[in-house]
Coordinates of C-alpha atoms and ligand atoms in Angstrom, one line a residue:
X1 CA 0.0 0.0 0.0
X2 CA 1.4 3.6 -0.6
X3 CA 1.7 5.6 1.6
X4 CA 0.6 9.0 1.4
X5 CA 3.0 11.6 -1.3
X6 CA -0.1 12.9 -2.4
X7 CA -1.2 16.7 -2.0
X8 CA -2.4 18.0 0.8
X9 CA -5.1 20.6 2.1
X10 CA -4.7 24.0 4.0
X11 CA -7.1 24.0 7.5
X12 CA -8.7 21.0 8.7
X13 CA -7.8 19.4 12.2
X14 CA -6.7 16.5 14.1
X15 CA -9.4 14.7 15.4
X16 CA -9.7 12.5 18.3
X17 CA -9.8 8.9 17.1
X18 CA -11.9 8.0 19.5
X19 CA -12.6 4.1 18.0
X20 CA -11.0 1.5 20.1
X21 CA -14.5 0.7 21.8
X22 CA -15.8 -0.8 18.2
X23 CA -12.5 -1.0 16.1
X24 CA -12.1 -4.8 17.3
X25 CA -16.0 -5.7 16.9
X26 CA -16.8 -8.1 14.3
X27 CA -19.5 -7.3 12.2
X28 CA -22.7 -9.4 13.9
X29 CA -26.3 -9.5 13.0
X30 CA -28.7 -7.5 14.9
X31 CA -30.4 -8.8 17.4
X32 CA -34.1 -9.3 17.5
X33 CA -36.1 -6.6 16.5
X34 CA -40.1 -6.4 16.8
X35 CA -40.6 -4.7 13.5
X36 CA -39.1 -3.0 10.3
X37 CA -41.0 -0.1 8.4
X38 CA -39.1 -0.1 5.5
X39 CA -38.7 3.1 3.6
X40 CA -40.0 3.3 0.3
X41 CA -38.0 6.5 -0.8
X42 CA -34.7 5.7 0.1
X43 CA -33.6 8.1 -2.4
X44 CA -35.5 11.6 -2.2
X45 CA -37.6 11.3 -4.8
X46 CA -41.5 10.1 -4.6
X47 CA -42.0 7.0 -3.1
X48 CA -42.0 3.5 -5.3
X49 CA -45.4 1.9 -5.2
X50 CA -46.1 -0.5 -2.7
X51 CA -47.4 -4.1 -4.2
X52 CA -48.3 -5.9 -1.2
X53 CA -51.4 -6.0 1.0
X54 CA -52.2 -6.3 4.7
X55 CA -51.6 -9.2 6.3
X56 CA -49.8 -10.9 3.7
X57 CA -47.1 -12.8 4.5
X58 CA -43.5 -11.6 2.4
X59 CA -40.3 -13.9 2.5
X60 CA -36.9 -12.0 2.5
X61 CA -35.8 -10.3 -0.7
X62 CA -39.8 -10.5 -1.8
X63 CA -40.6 -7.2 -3.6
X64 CA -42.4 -4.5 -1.3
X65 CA -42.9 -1.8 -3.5
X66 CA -42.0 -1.2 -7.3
X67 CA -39.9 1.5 -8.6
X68 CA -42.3 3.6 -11.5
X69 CA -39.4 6.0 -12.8
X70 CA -35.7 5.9 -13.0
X71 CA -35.3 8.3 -10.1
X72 CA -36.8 5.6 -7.9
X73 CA -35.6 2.2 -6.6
X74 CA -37.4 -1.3 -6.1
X75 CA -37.8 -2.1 -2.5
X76 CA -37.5 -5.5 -0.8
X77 CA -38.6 -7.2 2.1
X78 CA -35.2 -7.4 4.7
X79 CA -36.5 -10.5 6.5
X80 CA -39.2 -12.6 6.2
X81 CA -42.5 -11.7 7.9
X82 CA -46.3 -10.1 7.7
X83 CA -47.0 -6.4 6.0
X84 CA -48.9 -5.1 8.8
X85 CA -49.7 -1.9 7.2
X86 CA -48.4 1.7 5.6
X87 CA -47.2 4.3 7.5
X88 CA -44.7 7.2 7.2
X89 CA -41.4 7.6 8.5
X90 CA -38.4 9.4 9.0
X91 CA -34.7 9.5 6.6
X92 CA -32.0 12.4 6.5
X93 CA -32.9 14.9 4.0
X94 CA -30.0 16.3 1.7
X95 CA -29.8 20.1 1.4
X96 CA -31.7 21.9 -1.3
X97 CA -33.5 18.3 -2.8
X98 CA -36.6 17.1 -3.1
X99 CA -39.9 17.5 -1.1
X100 CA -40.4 20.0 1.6
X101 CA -37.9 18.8 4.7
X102 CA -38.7 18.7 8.2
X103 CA -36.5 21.1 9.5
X104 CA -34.2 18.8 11.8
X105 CA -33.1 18.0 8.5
X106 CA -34.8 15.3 8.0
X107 CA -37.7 13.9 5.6
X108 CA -40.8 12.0 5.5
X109 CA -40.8 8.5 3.7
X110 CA -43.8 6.6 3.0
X111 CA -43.1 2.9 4.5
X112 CA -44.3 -0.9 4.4
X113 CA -44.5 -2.0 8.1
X114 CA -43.4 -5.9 8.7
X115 CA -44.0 -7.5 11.7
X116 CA -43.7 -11.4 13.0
X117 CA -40.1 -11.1 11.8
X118 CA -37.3 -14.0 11.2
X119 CA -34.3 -13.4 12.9
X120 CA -31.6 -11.0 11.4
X121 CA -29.0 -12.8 9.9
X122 CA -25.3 -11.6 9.5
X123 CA -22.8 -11.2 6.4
X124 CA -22.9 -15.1 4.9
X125 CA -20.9 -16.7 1.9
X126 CA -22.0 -16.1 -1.0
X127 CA -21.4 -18.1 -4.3
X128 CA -21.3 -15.9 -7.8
X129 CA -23.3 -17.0 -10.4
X130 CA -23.3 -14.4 -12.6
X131 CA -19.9 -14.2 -14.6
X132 CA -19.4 -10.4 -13.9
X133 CA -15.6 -11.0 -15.3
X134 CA -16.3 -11.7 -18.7
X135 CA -20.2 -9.4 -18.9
X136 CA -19.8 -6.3 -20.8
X137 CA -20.3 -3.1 -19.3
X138 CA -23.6 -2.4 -20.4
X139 CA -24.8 -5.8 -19.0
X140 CA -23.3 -4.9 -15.8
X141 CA -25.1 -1.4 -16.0
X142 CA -28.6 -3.4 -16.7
X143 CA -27.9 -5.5 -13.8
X144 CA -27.1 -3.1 -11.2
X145 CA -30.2 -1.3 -12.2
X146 CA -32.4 -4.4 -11.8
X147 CA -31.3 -4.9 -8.4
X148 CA -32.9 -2.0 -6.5
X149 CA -29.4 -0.8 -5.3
X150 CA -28.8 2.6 -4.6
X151 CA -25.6 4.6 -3.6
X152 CA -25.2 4.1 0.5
X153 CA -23.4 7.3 1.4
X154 CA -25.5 10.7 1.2
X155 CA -26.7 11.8 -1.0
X156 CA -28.9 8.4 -1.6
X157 CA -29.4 8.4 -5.0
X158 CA -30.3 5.2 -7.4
X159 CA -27.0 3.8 -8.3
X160 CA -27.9 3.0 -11.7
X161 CA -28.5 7.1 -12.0
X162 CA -25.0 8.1 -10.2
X163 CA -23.0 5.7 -12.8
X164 CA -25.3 7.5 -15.9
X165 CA -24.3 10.5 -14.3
X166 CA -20.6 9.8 -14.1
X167 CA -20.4 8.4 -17.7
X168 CA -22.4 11.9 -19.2
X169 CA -19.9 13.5 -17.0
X170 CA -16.8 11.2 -18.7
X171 CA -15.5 10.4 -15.6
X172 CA -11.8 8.9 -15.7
X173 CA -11.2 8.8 -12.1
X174 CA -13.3 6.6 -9.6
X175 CA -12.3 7.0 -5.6
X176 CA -13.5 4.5 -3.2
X177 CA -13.3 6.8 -0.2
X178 CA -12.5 4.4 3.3
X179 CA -10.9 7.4 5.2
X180 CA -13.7 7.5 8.0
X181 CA -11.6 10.0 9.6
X182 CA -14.6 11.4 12.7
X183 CA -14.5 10.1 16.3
X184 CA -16.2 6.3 16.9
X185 CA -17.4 5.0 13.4
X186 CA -15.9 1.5 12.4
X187 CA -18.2 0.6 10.0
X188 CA -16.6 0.6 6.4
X189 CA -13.1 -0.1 8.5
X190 CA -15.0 -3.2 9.7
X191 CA -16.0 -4.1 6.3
X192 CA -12.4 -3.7 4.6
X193 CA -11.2 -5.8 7.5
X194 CA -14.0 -8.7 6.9
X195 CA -14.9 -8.7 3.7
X196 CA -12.1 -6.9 1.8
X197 CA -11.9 -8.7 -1.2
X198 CA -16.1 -8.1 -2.0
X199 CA -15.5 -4.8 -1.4
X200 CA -12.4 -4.8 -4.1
X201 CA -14.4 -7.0 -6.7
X202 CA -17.6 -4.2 -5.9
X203 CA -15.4 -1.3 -6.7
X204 CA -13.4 -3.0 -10.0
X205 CA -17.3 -3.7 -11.0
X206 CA -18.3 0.0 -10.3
X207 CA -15.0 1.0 -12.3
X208 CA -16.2 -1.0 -15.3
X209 CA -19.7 0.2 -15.5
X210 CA -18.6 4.0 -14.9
X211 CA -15.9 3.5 -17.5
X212 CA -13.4 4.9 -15.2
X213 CA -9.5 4.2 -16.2
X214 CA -8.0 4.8 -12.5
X215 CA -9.6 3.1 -9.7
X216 CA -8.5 4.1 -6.4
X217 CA -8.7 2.8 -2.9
X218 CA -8.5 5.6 -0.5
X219 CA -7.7 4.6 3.7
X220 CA -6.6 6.5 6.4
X221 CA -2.9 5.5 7.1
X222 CA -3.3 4.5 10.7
X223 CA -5.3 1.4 9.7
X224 CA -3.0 -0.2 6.9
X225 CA -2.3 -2.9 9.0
X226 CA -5.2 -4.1 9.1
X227 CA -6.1 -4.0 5.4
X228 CA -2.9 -6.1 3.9
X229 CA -4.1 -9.4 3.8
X230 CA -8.0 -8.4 2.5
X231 CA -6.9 -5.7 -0.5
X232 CA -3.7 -7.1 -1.5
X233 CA -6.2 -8.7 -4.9
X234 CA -6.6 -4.9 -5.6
X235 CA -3.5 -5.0 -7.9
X236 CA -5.5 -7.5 -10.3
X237 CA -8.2 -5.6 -10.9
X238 CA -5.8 -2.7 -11.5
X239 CA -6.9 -0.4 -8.0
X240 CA -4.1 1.4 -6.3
X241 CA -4.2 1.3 -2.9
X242 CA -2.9 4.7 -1.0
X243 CA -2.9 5.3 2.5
X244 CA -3.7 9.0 3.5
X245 CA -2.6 11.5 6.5
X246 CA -5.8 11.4 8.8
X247 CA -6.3 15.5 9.0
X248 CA -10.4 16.0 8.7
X249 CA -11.7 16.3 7.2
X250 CA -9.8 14.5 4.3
X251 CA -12.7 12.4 3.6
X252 CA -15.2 15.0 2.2
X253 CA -15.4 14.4 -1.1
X254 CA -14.3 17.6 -2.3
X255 CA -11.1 17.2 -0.3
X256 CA -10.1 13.9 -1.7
X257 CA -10.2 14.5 -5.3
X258 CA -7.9 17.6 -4.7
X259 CA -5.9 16.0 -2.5
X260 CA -5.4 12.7 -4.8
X261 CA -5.9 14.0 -8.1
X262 CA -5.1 17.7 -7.9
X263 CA -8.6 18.5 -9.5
X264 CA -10.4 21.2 -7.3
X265 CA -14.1 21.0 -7.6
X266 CA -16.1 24.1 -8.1
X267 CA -18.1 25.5 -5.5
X268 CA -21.3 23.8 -5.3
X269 CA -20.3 21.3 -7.6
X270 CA -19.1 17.5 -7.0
X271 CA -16.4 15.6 -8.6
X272 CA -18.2 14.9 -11.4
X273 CA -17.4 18.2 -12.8
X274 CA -13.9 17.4 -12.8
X275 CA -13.5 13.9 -13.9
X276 CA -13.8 11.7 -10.6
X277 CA -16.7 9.9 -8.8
X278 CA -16.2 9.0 -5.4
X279 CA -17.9 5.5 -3.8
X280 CA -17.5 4.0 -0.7
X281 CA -17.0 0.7 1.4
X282 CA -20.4 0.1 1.7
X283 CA -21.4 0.2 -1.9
X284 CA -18.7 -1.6 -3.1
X285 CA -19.9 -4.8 -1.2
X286 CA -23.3 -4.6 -1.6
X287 CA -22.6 -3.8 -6.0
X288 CA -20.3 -7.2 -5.7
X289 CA -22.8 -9.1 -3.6
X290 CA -25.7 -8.6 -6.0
X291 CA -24.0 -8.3 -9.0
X292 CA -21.9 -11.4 -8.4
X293 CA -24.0 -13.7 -6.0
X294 CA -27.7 -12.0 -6.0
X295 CA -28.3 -10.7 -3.1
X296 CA -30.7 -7.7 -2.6
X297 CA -29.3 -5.3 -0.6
X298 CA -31.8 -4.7 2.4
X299 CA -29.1 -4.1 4.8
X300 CA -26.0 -2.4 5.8
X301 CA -23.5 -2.2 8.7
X302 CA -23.9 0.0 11.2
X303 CA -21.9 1.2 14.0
X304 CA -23.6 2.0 17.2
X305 CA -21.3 3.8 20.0
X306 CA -20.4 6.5 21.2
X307 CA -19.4 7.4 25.3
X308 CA -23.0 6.7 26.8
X309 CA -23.6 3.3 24.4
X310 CA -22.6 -0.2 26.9
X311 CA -22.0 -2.4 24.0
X312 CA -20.3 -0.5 21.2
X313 CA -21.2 -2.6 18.0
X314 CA -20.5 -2.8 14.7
X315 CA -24.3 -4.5 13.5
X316 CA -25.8 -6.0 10.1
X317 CA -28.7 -4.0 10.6
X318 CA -32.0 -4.7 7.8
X319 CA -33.7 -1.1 6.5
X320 CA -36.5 0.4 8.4
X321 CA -35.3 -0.6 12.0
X322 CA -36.1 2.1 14.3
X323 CA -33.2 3.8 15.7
X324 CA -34.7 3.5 18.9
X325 CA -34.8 -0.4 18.9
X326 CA -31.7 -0.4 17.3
X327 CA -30.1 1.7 20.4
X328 CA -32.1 -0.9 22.8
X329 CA -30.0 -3.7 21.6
X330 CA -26.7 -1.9 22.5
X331 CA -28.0 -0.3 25.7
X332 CA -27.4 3.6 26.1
X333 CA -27.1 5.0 29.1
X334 CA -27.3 8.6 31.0
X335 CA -28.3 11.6 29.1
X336 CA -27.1 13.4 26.3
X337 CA -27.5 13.5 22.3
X338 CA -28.7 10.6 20.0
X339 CA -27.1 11.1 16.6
X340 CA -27.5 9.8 13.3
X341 CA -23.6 10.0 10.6
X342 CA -20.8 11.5 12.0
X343 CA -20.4 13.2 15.6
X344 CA -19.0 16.5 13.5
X345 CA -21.9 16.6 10.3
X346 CA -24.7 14.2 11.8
X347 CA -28.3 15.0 12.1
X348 CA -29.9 14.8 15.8
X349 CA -32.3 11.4 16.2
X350 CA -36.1 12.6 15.5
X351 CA -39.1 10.9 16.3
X352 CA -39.9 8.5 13.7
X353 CA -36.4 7.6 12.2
X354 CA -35.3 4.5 11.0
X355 CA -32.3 2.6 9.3
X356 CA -31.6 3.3 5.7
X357 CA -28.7 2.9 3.1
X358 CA -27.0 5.5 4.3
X359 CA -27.2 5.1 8.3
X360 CA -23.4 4.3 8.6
X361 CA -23.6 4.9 12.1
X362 CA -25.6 5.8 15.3
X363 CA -23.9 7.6 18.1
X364 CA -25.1 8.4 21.7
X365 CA -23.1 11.4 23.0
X366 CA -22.9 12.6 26.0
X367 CA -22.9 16.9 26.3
X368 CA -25.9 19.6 26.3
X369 CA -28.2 18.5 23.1
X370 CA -28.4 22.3 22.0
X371 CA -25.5 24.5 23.7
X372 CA -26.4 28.1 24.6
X373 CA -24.5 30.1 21.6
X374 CA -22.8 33.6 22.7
X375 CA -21.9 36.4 20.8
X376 CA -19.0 36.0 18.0
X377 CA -15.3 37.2 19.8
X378 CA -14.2 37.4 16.6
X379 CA -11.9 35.3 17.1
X380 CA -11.0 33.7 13.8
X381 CA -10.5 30.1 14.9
X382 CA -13.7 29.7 12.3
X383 CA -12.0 30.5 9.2
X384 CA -8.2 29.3 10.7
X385 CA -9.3 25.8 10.5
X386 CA -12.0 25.9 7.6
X387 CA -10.6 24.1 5.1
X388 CA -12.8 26.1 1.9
X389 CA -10.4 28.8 3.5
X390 CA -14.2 30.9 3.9
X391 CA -14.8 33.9 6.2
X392 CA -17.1 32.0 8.3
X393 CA -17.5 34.9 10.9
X394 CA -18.6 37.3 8.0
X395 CA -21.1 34.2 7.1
X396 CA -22.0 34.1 10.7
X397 CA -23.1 37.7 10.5
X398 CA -24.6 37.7 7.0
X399 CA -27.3 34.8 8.6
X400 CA -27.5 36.8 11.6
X401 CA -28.4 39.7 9.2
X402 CA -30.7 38.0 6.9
X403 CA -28.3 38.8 3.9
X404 CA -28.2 35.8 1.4
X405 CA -27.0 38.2 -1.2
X406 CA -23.7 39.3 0.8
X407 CA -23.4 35.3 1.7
X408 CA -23.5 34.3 -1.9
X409 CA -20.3 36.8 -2.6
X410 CA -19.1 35.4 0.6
X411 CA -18.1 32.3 -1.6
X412 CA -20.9 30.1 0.6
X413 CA -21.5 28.0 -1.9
X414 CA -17.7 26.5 -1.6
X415 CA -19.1 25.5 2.3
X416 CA -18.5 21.5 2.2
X417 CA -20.3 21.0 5.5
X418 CA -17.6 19.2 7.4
X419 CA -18.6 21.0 10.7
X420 CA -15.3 22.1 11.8
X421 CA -16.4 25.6 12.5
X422 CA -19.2 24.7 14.7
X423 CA -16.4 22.4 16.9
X424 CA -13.9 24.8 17.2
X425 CA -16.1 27.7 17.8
X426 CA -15.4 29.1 21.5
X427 CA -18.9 30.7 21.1
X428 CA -20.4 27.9 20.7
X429 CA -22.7 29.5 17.8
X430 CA -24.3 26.6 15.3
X431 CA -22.3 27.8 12.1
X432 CA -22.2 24.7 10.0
X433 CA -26.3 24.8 10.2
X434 CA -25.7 28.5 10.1
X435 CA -24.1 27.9 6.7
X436 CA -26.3 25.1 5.4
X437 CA -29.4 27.8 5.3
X438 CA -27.2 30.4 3.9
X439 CA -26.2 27.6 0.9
X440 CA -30.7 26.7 1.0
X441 CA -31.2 30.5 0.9
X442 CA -28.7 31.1 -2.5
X443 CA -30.1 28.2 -4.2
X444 CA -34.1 29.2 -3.7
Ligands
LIG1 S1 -17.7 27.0 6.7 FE1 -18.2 25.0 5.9 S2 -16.3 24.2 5.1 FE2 -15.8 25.9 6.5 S3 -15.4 24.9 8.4 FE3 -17.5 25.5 8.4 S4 -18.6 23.7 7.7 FE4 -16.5 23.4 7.2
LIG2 S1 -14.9 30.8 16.0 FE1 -16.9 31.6 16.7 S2 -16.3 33.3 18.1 FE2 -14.5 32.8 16.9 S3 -14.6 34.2 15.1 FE3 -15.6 32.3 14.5 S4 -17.7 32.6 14.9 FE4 -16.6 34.2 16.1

């Protein structure tokens, strides 16, 4: 594996690790849950169409609800059991997208609720029967698209759209980004540990239907260890594997291409618009495991932890579990805040929120769940340590001023939401939120 003597990035920080509580926890099936209501807009768009019926009984992988456009997915049943009716539930919602947001941040799914449920089962073998090796890429392309899957980091989008995307965009670049670089998530760590080489045969499929010419697996260098045995295959399928300096937030998107291809992406923009699509653990495995072997994806890992959690865990857990159950099984103690992604860009739990594709972690923290903010100081730690090298106090008083305009020439747009200004902030003032309805403002 190389390591690092790639670019680098002005600002950004050293985070606390912060992992050893899951870092050693095999990846193990949930435990039992009571009932899944299993989102039928994974991806924000209108939800598919359900095609069951009360009280029937659905065996895993059965068909819930069918996609009826291209921006939607097919849904299938996680485990076996009985639709017990529709409800609604509740999914991160991505800035600017889609229908109107609650605004935690989050969005309303319409859902199929199962209950009488098998067991959850963990990560089995699989055996490939579909010769993905010798397919041509536009029978890989169909099959991805006929297996419901959908990108699992945010923004959830239908996978079969994000590689149509990258080819209009001619992507020649395709980053599989493994940095995981905030406090207590182990999840795609956990994955590249276990089940390496899936992840390595999902990306070299991804490469082929994208049409990408360099493939690149992208890991923080503390963990290389860890990784020899499971991506040393990466060399056949013609993936370089480099090992990167662990400053965050070097796994935003944004940061990565620069800092591996020298490409910077325009404000607002993603790495399409310079050549590169970025992937991650997650995907990988689940492209291989249905392209390959057949499996629906209904599931991802999950890491539950955090200071106030008694069994850190890193957990097979099926779509539509509620969060709450799914803390229940780990046991949290004492008070504090219940988030859902990353301790510095994750949403706070709501009422109503479930597992989706892109649920890579759940974290009980301890600390106040909305700190008391105090007048700017002007202290300039903000924009010291942003790494889109922004004014952020000038931000902080163009959203305290109501002035979009002033916020637009105030380069908000380049924001990439990482957070770091809200941590460092002595203040304690909310400025990546602060930020985020600046960016919502511009763009309406
Ligand atoms: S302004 Fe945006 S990019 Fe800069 S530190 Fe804050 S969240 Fe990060
Ligand atoms: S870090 Fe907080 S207090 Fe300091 S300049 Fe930025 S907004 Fe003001």
């Amino acid at each position: 594996m190389v390591i690092s003597g790639f670019g680098t990035f002005t600002g950004g920080i050293d985070l606390p690790d912060e992992k050893d509580a899951a870092i050693a926890a095999a990846i193990a099936p949930a435990g039992h849950i009571g009932r899944l209501r299993v989102p039928c807009a994974p991806v924000q768009a209108a939800a598919a169409r359900p095609t069951v019926r009360i009280g029937q009984f659905v065996t895993r992988g059965e068909r819930l609800a069918e996609a009826t456009n291209a921006d939607q997915v097919d849904i299938f049943a996680p485990l076996a059991g009985r639709v017990a009716g529709f409800c609604e539930v509740m999914l991160p919602a991505v800035s600017g997208v889609g229908r109107p947001q609650h605004p935690t941040g989050w969005r309303r799914s319409d859902a199929v609720e199962l209950t009488d449920l098998d067991s959850p089962a963990g990560i089995g073998p699989l055996t490939e029967n579909y010769d993905w090796p010798a397919a041509d890429e536009h029978s890989i392309r169909l099959r991805i698209a006929e297996g419901g899957l959908t990108t699992f980091r945010r923004p959830v989008v239908p996978l079969a759209g994000y590689i149509a995307s990258a080819r209009q965009a001619k992507v020649d670049t395709l980053i599989a980004n493994v940095m995981e670089n905030t406090p207590f998530i182990t999840a795609d760590h956990r994955l590249l540990v276990e089940q390496g080489l899936e992840v390595v045969r999902g990306l070299a499929i991804l490469a082929r239907a994208v049409g990408a010419a360099e493939v690149i697996l992208a890991v923080d260098h503390r963990r290389t260890d860890a990784y020899h045995r499971t991506v040393a295959p990466a060399k056949l399928y013609g993936i370089s594997s480099i090992a990167l300096a662990h400053k965050y937030p070097i796994g935003a998107d944004a940061i990565l291409t620069k800092v591996l291809t020298r490409r910077r992406v325009p404000p607002g923009a993603t790495g399409l618009a310079v050549g590169v699509a970025v992937t991650d653990a997650a995907t990988c495995h689940a492209t291989y495991r249905w392209v390959a072997c057949g499996e629906l994806p209904t599931a991802r890992v999950v890491t539950v932890a955090g200071p106030r959690v008694n069994s850190p865990a890193n957990m097979l857990v099926p779509f539509g579990a509620d969060v709450s159950e799914v803390f229940d099984l780990v046991g949290v103690r004492g008070d504090g805040k219940c988030i859902h992604g990353s301790a510095m860009t994750g949403r706070q739990i709501v009422a109503g929120a479930v597992t989706g594709p892109s649920a890579n972690a759940l974290l009980a923290l301890a600390g106040e769940q909305q700190p008391t903010p105090t007048p700017c100081i002007r202290c300039g730690w903000c924009s010291d340590n942003c790494p889109a090298r922004l004014n952020v106090s000038a931000l902080n008083d163009d959203f305290e001023l109501g002035r979009p305009d002033a916020a637009r020439r105030h380069d908000a747009m380049a924001c990439i939401e990482c957070g770091i200004c809200s941590y460092v902030c002595p203040a304690r003032l909310p400025l990546m939120q602060r930020v985020r309805l600046l960016k919502q403002a511009i763009e309406t």
